[in-house]
């Protein structure tokens, strides 16, 4: 899971995942159009995502198409679940305290 967290630490890679989630499978050039960087730099980000198991690549003719592989994200969500419940409870307690304060 550390590879997944390392991959998600970068905002460009998170944006790539968002694009693949919202728009589905895409070729490298179509993804590159969304970023102000050279294609080799973008390909390096895609390699990190691929190595972490977050995307899959398959060739179609001369293009390489990328698609999201969401299973590792489920593992992250499962791991984060207890922390989310912890903070949800704490924030609800804070809301109750603030609601109990007199209005000014």
mmCIF file of C-alpha atoms in Angstrom, residues 7-93:
data_model
loop_
_atom_site.group_PDB
_atom_site.id
_atom_site.type_symbol
_atom_site.label_atom_id
_atom_site.label_comp_id
_atom_site.label_asym_id
_atom_site.label_seq_id
_atom_site.Cartn_x
_atom_site.Cartn_y
_atom_site.Cartn_z
ATOM 1 C CA UNK A 7 1.590 7.687 -6.036
ATOM 2 C CA UNK A 8 -1.316 9.614 -4.512
ATOM 3 C CA UNK A 9 1.029 12.114 -2.836
ATOM 4 C CA UNK A 10 1.557 13.960 -6.114
ATOM 5 C CA UNK A 11 -1.162 16.376 -7.327
ATOM 6 C CA UNK A 12 -0.477 15.644 -11.013
ATOM 7 C CA UNK A 13 -1.052 11.942 -10.444
ATOM 8 C CA UNK A 14 -4.241 12.639 -8.479
ATOM 9 C CA UNK A 15 -5.459 14.751 -11.389
ATOM 10 C CA UNK A 16 -4.656 11.954 -13.836
ATOM 11 C CA UNK A 17 -6.741 9.571 -11.747
ATOM 12 C CA UNK A 18 -9.600 12.091 -11.667
ATOM 13 C CA UNK A 19 -9.507 12.441 -15.454
ATOM 14 C CA UNK A 20 -9.554 8.680 -15.931
ATOM 15 C CA UNK A 21 -12.403 8.323 -13.441
ATOM 16 C CA UNK A 22 -14.540 11.023 -15.063
ATOM 17 C CA UNK A 23 -13.718 10.450 -18.724
ATOM 18 C CA UNK A 24 -12.763 6.783 -18.874
ATOM 19 C CA UNK A 25 -9.976 5.210 -20.864
ATOM 20 C CA UNK A 26 -7.762 7.715 -22.676
ATOM 21 C CA UNK A 27 -4.601 7.800 -24.781
ATOM 22 C CA UNK A 28 -1.493 9.487 -23.402
ATOM 23 C CA UNK A 29 -1.799 12.478 -25.729
ATOM 24 C CA UNK A 30 -5.362 13.189 -24.644
ATOM 25 C CA UNK A 31 -4.257 13.104 -21.011
ATOM 26 C CA UNK A 32 -1.219 15.263 -21.798
ATOM 27 C CA UNK A 33 -3.475 17.977 -23.227
ATOM 28 C CA UNK A 34 -4.627 18.733 -19.665
ATOM 29 C CA UNK A 35 -1.150 19.507 -18.342
ATOM 30 C CA UNK A 36 1.563 22.060 -18.952
ATOM 31 C CA UNK A 37 4.414 19.566 -19.156
ATOM 32 C CA UNK A 38 6.232 17.561 -21.765
ATOM 33 C CA UNK A 39 4.867 14.170 -22.670
ATOM 34 C CA UNK A 40 7.894 12.261 -21.248
ATOM 35 C CA UNK A 41 7.241 13.863 -17.844
ATOM 36 C CA UNK A 42 3.595 12.851 -18.005
ATOM 37 C CA UNK A 43 4.597 9.341 -19.042
ATOM 38 C CA UNK A 44 6.751 9.124 -15.911
ATOM 39 C CA UNK A 45 3.719 10.009 -13.763
ATOM 40 C CA UNK A 46 1.688 7.347 -15.572
ATOM 41 C CA UNK A 47 4.466 4.828 -14.931
ATOM 42 C CA UNK A 48 4.314 5.547 -11.189
ATOM 43 C CA UNK A 49 0.530 5.049 -11.253
ATOM 44 C CA UNK A 50 0.930 1.848 -13.260
ATOM 45 C CA UNK A 51 3.618 0.493 -10.914
ATOM 46 C CA UNK A 52 1.302 1.208 -7.957
ATOM 47 C CA UNK A 53 -1.477 -0.723 -9.701
ATOM 48 C CA UNK A 54 -3.733 2.329 -10.022
ATOM 49 C CA UNK A 55 -3.879 2.362 -13.822
ATOM 50 C CA UNK A 56 -3.533 -0.201 -16.559
ATOM 51 C CA UNK A 57 -2.023 0.415 -19.963
ATOM 52 C CA UNK A 58 -2.740 -1.408 -23.167
ATOM 53 C CA UNK A 59 -1.614 -0.704 -26.701
ATOM 54 C CA UNK A 60 -4.114 -0.129 -29.475
ATOM 55 C CA UNK A 61 -2.275 0.347 -32.733
ATOM 56 C CA UNK A 62 0.354 2.994 -32.135
ATOM 57 C CA UNK A 63 -1.386 4.442 -29.088
ATOM 58 C CA UNK A 64 -1.176 3.437 -25.456
ATOM 59 C CA UNK A 65 -4.520 3.681 -23.698
ATOM 60 C CA UNK A 66 -4.744 4.134 -19.942
ATOM 61 C CA UNK A 67 -7.649 3.283 -17.697
ATOM 62 C CA UNK A 68 -8.281 3.487 -13.978
ATOM 63 C CA UNK A 69 -7.872 0.400 -11.819
ATOM 64 C CA UNK A 70 -9.801 1.318 -8.660
ATOM 65 C CA UNK A 71 -9.087 -1.738 -6.472
ATOM 66 C CA UNK A 72 -6.046 -0.220 -4.697
ATOM 67 C CA UNK A 73 -8.148 2.842 -3.868
ATOM 68 C CA UNK A 74 -10.663 0.572 -2.120
ATOM 69 C CA UNK A 75 -7.839 -0.707 0.074
ATOM 70 C CA UNK A 76 -6.919 2.885 0.972
ATOM 71 C CA UNK A 77 -10.558 3.711 1.714
ATOM 72 C CA UNK A 78 -10.863 0.630 3.917
ATOM 73 C CA UNK A 79 -7.713 1.628 5.796
ATOM 74 C CA UNK A 80 -8.931 5.216 6.243
ATOM 75 C CA UNK A 81 -12.423 4.168 7.401
ATOM 76 C CA UNK A 82 -11.713 4.101 11.151
ATOM 77 C CA UNK A 83 -10.046 7.510 10.965
ATOM 78 C CA UNK A 84 -12.996 8.958 9.081
ATOM 79 C CA UNK A 85 -15.397 7.667 11.752
ATOM 80 C CA UNK A 86 -13.127 9.115 14.453
ATOM 81 C CA UNK A 87 -13.183 12.600 12.908
ATOM 82 C CA UNK A 88 -16.885 12.462 12.072
ATOM 83 C CA UNK A 89 -17.629 11.777 15.760
ATOM 84 C CA UNK A 90 -15.290 14.554 16.915
ATOM 85 C CA UNK A 91 -16.816 17.068 14.510
ATOM 86 C CA UNK A 92 -20.327 16.121 15.584
ATOM 87 C CA UNK A 93 -19.279 16.675 19.222
#
